[in-house]
JSON list of C-alpha atoms in Angstrom, two decimals:
[
{"chain": "A", "resi": 1, "resn": "MET", "atom": "CA", "xyz": [8.13, 135.54, 126.49]},
{"chain": "A", "resi": 2, "resn": "THR", "atom": "CA", "xyz": [5.94, 132.90, 128.10]},
{"chain": "A", "resi": 3, "resn": "ASN", "atom": "CA", "xyz": [6.30, 134.55, 131.57]},
{"chain": "A", "resi": 4, "resn": "LEU", "atom": "CA", "xyz": [5.19, 137.78, 130.02]},
{"chain": "A", "resi": 5, "resn": "ILE", "atom": "CA", "xyz": [2.09, 136.35, 128.47]},
{"chain": "A", "resi": 6, "resn": "PHE", "atom": "CA", "xyz": [1.25, 134.61, 131.75]},
{"chain": "A", "resi": 7, "resn": "SER", "atom": "CA", "xyz": [1.71, 137.80, 133.72]},
{"chain": "A", "resi": 8, "resn": "VAL", "atom": "CA", "xyz": [-0.54, 139.74, 131.34]},
{"chain": "A", "resi": 9, "resn": "LEU", "atom": "CA", "xyz": [-3.23, 137.05, 131.71]},
{"chain": "A", "resi": 10, "resn": "LEU", "atom": "CA", "xyz": [-3.07, 137.22, 135.41]},
{"chain": "A", "resi": 11, "resn": "LEU", "atom": "CA", "xyz": [-3.52, 140.93, 135.33]},
{"chain": "A", "resi": 12, "resn": "THR", "atom": "CA", "xyz": [-6.44, 140.96, 132.87]},
{"chain": "A", "resi": 13, "resn": "THR", "atom": "CA", "xyz": [-8.35, 138.11, 134.35]},
{"chain": "A", "resi": 14, "resn": "SER", "atom": "CA", "xyz": [-11.42, 139.48, 136.25]},
{"chain": "A", "resi": 15, "resn": "PRO", "atom": "CA", "xyz": [-11.73, 138.12, 139.77]},
{"chain": "A", "resi": 16, "resn": "SER", "atom": "CA", "xyz": [-15.48, 137.68, 139.24]},
{"chain": "A", "resi": 17, "resn": "SER", "atom": "CA", "xyz": [-14.86, 135.19, 136.41]},
{"chain": "A", "resi": 18, "resn": "THR", "atom": "CA", "xyz": [-12.90, 132.70, 138.60]},
{"chain": "A", "resi": 19, "resn": "GLY", "atom": "CA", "xyz": [-13.32, 131.20, 141.95]},
{"chain": "A", "resi": 20, "resn": "PRO", "atom": "CA", "xyz": [-15.73, 128.95, 143.78]},
{"chain": "A", "resi": 21, "resn": "ASP", "atom": "CA", "xyz": [-18.91, 130.43, 142.25]},
{"chain": "A", "resi": 22, "resn": "THR", "atom": "CA", "xyz": [-17.81, 129.56, 138.71]},
{"chain": "A", "resi": 23, "resn": "LEU", "atom": "CA", "xyz": [-17.43, 125.70, 139.23]},
{"chain": "A", "resi": 24, "resn": "PRO", "atom": "CA", "xyz": [-20.73, 123.96, 138.75]},
{"chain": "A", "resi": 25, "resn": "LEU", "atom": "CA", "xyz": [-21.83, 120.66, 140.14]},
{"chain": "A", "resi": 26, "resn": "LYS", "atom": "CA", "xyz": [-22.44, 118.48, 137.14]},
{"chain": "A", "resi": 27, "resn": "CYS", "atom": "CA", "xyz": [-25.27, 115.98, 137.02]},
{"chain": "A", "resi": 28, "resn": "VAL", "atom": "CA", "xyz": [-26.58, 113.72, 134.35]},
{"chain": "A", "resi": 29, "resn": "LEU", "atom": "CA", "xyz": [-30.15, 112.28, 134.05]},
{"chain": "A", "resi": 30, "resn": "LEU", "atom": "CA", "xyz": [-30.30, 108.47, 134.11]},
{"chain": "A", "resi": 31, "resn": "GLU", "atom": "CA", "xyz": [-32.98, 108.09, 131.36]},
{"chain": "A", "resi": 32, "resn": "THR", "atom": "CA", "xyz": [-32.03, 110.76, 128.81]},
{"chain": "A", "resi": 33, "resn": "GLN", "atom": "CA", "xyz": [-28.38, 111.56, 129.66]},
{"chain": "A", "resi": 34, "resn": "ASP", "atom": "CA", "xyz": [-29.30, 115.25, 129.80]},
{"chain": "A", "resi": 35, "resn": "ASN", "atom": "CA", "xyz": [-26.93, 117.44, 131.79]},
{"chain": "A", "resi": 36, "resn": "PHE", "atom": "CA", "xyz": [-27.85, 119.65, 134.62]},
{"chain": "A", "resi": 37, "resn": "LEU", "atom": "CA", "xyz": [-25.44, 122.21, 136.26]},
{"chain": "A", "resi": 38, "resn": "TYR", "atom": "CA", "xyz": [-25.88, 123.52, 139.75]},
{"chain": "A", "resi": 39, "resn": "TYR", "atom": "CA", "xyz": [-24.06, 126.61, 141.09]},
{"chain": "A", "resi": 40, "resn": "ARG", "atom": "CA", "xyz": [-23.23, 127.57, 144.69]},
{"chain": "A", "resi": 41, "resn": "PRO", "atom": "CA", "xyz": [-25.77, 130.42, 144.88]},
{"chain": "A", "resi": 42, "resn": "GLN", "atom": "CA", "xyz": [-28.61, 127.87, 144.06]},
{"chain": "A", "resi": 43, "resn": "ARG", "atom": "CA", "xyz": [-27.69, 125.80, 147.19]},
{"chain": "A", "resi": 44, "resn": "ILE", "atom": "CA", "xyz": [-30.31, 126.38, 149.85]},
{"chain": "A", "resi": 45, "resn": "TYR", "atom": "CA", "xyz": [-29.43, 123.67, 152.39]},
{"chain": "A", "resi": 46, "resn": "GLN", "atom": "CA", "xyz": [-26.65, 121.26, 153.14]},
{"chain": "A", "resi": 47, "resn": "SER", "atom": "CA", "xyz": [-26.34, 118.49, 155.83]},
{"chain": "A", "resi": 48, "resn": "GLU", "atom": "CA", "xyz": [-23.90, 115.61, 156.33]},
{"chain": "A", "resi": 49, "resn": "GLN", "atom": "CA", "xyz": [-25.72, 113.55, 153.75]},
{"chain": "A", "resi": 50, "resn": "PHE", "atom": "CA", "xyz": [-27.71, 115.85, 151.48]},
{"chain": "A", "resi": 51, "resn": "VAL", "atom": "CA", "xyz": [-27.50, 119.11, 149.57]},
{"chain": "A", "resi": 52, "resn": "LEU", "atom": "CA", "xyz": [-30.62, 120.86, 148.30]},
{"chain": "A", "resi": 53, "resn": "PHE", "atom": "CA", "xyz": [-30.73, 123.26, 145.30]},
{"chain": "A", "resi": 54, "resn": "GLN", "atom": "CA", "xyz": [-33.54, 125.62, 144.24]},
{"chain": "A", "resi": 55, "resn": "ASN", "atom": "CA", "xyz": [-34.02, 127.01, 140.77]},
{"chain": "A", "resi": 56, "resn": "PHE", "atom": "CA", "xyz": [-36.68, 129.18, 138.99]},
{"chain": "A", "resi": 57, "resn": "LYS", "atom": "CA", "xyz": [-38.05, 130.82, 142.16]},
{"chain": "A", "resi": 58, "resn": "GLY", "atom": "CA", "xyz": [-38.68, 127.42, 143.88]},
{"chain": "A", "resi": 59, "resn": "ARG", "atom": "CA", "xyz": [-40.34, 125.74, 140.94]},
{"chain": "A", "resi": 60, "resn": "VAL", "atom": "CA", "xyz": [-37.43, 123.27, 140.73]},
{"chain": "A", "resi": 61, "resn": "VAL", "atom": "CA", "xyz": [-35.90, 121.58, 143.78]},
{"chain": "A", "resi": 62, "resn": "SER", "atom": "CA", "xyz": [-33.07, 119.14, 143.53]},
{"chain": "A", "resi": 63, "resn": "GLN", "atom": "CA", "xyz": [-31.71, 116.88, 146.27]},
{"chain": "A", "resi": 64, "resn": "VAL", "atom": "CA", "xyz": [-28.33, 115.29, 145.95]},
{"chain": "A", "resi": 65, "resn": "ASP", "atom": "CA", "xyz": [-27.08, 112.45, 148.20]},
{"chain": "A", "resi": 66, "resn": "LEU", "atom": "CA", "xyz": [-23.46, 113.26, 149.18]},
{"chain": "A", "resi": 67, "resn": "LYS", "atom": "CA", "xyz": [-22.62, 109.64, 149.81]},
{"chain": "A", "resi": 68, "resn": "THR", "atom": "CA", "xyz": [-23.92, 108.16, 146.54]},
{"chain": "A", "resi": 69, "resn": "GLY", "atom": "CA", "xyz": [-24.18, 111.16, 144.21]},
{"chain": "A", "resi": 70, "resn": "GLU", "atom": "CA", "xyz": [-27.79, 110.28, 143.37]},
{"chain": "A", "resi": 71, "resn": "MET", "atom": "CA", "xyz": [-29.94, 113.25, 142.39]},
{"chain": "A", "resi": 72, "resn": "ILE", "atom": "CA", "xyz": [-33.70, 113.69, 142.52]},
{"chain": "A", "resi": 73, "resn": "ARG", "atom": "CA", "xyz": [-35.05, 116.81, 140.67]},
{"chain": "A", "resi": 74, "resn": "THR", "atom": "CA", "xyz": [-38.64, 117.80, 141.24]},
{"chain": "A", "resi": 75, "resn": "THR", "atom": "CA", "xyz": [-40.29, 120.32, 139.06]},
{"chain": "A", "resi": 76, "resn": "TYR", "atom": "CA", "xyz": [-43.61, 122.12, 139.56]},
{"chain": "A", "resi": 77, "resn": "LEU", "atom": "CA", "xyz": [-45.12, 122.61, 136.04]},
{"chain": "A", "resi": 78, "resn": "GLY", "atom": "CA", "xyz": [-48.63, 123.67, 136.66]},
{"chain": "A", "resi": 79, "resn": "ASP", "atom": "CA", "xyz": [-50.61, 126.82, 137.49]},
{"chain": "A", "resi": 80, "resn": "LYS", "atom": "CA", "xyz": [-51.22, 127.55, 141.16]},
{"chain": "A", "resi": 81, "resn": "PHE", "atom": "CA", "xyz": [-54.67, 125.87, 141.02]},
{"chain": "A", "resi": 82, "resn": "ASP", "atom": "CA", "xyz": [-53.82, 122.89, 138.76]},
{"chain": "A", "resi": 83, "resn": "PRO", "atom": "CA", "xyz": [-50.51, 121.36, 139.92]},
{"chain": "A", "resi": 84, "resn": "ASN", "atom": "CA", "xyz": [-48.47, 118.98, 137.75]},
{"chain": "A", "resi": 85, "resn": "TYR", "atom": "CA", "xyz": [-45.17, 117.58, 138.91]},
{"chain": "A", "resi": 86, "resn": "GLN", "atom": "CA", "xyz": [-42.18, 116.14, 137.10]},
{"chain": "A", "resi": 87, "resn": "ILE", "atom": "CA", "xyz": [-39.64, 113.97, 138.97]},
{"chain": "A", "resi": 88, "resn": "LEU", "atom": "CA", "xyz": [-36.29, 113.20, 137.38]},
{"chain": "A", "resi": 89, "resn": "LYS", "atom": "CA", "xyz": [-33.51, 110.99, 138.65]},
{"chain": "A", "resi": 90, "resn": "GLY", "atom": "CA", "xyz": [-29.81, 111.32, 137.91]},
{"chain": "A", "resi": 91, "resn": "VAL", "atom": "CA", "xyz": [-26.38, 111.14, 139.24]},
{"chain": "A", "resi": 92, "resn": "CYS", "atom": "CA", "xyz": [-23.88, 113.91, 140.02]},
{"chain": "A", "resi": 93, "resn": "GLN", "atom": "CA", "xyz": [-20.09, 113.77, 139.53]},
{"chain": "A", "resi": 94, "resn": "GLU", "atom": "CA", "xyz": [-17.51, 114.71, 142.17]},
{"chain": "A", "resi": 95, "resn": "VAL", "atom": "CA", "xyz": [-20.10, 116.11, 144.59]},
{"chain": "A", "resi": 96, "resn": "ASN", "atom": "CA", "xyz": [-17.81, 116.37, 147.63]},
{"chain": "A", "resi": 97, "resn": "HIS", "atom": "CA", "xyz": [-14.99, 117.82, 145.59]},
{"chain": "A", "resi": 98, "resn": "THR", "atom": "CA", "xyz": [-17.24, 120.52, 144.19]},
{"chain": "A", "resi": 99, "resn": "LEU", "atom": "CA", "xyz": [-18.68, 121.42, 147.62]},
{"chain": "A", "resi": 100, "resn": "ASP", "atom": "CA", "xyz": [-15.15, 121.61, 149.16]},
{"chain": "A", "resi": 101, "resn": "PHE", "atom": "CA", "xyz": [-14.10, 123.91, 146.34]},
{"chain": "A", "resi": 102, "resn": "TRP", "atom": "CA", "xyz": [-17.15, 126.11, 146.99]},
{"chain": "A", "resi": 103, "resn": "ALA", "atom": "CA", "xyz": [-16.03, 126.38, 150.62]},
{"chain": "A", "resi": 104, "resn": "LEU", "atom": "CA", "xyz": [-12.56, 127.58, 149.83]},
{"chain": "A", "resi": 105, "resn": "ASP", "atom": "CA", "xyz": [-13.31, 131.29, 150.00]},
{"chain": "A", "resi": 106, "resn": "GLN", "atom": "CA", "xyz": [-15.07, 130.81, 153.32]},
{"chain": "A", "resi": 107, "resn": "VAL", "atom": "CA", "xyz": [-11.92, 129.62, 155.00]},
{"chain": "A", "resi": 108, "resn": "PRO", "atom": "CA", "xyz": [-10.23, 132.44, 157.04]},
{"chain": "A", "resi": 109, "resn": "TYR", "atom": "CA", "xyz": [-6.64, 133.27, 156.22]},
{"chain": "A", "resi": 110, "resn": "ASP", "atom": "CA", "xyz": [-3.95, 135.44, 157.62]},
{"chain": "A", "resi": 111, "resn": "ARG", "atom": "CA", "xyz": [-3.25, 138.84, 156.06]}
]
């Protein structure tokens, strides 16, 4: 019976609801303990030490240090003629594990 239920779940699970794009990078602000989640489509750049994310059409840019997990989030809050910026600091959990998971579907495989 358990195998039947498991088989049904496998057949009914949508491929778009699982996979690398569904796992977020989880970060917590140092001052307020607020949580931020970043997803693979928000990543705009990655080097050996940093990964950059962009949200809200570029109004929010976050930089995460791959070695320390430290995050700096900069938000542009003002109108185009009266800028006002907010800078928040935090820490991200399992950064390299998450990035490795995101890369899984980019690895070629034999058919």
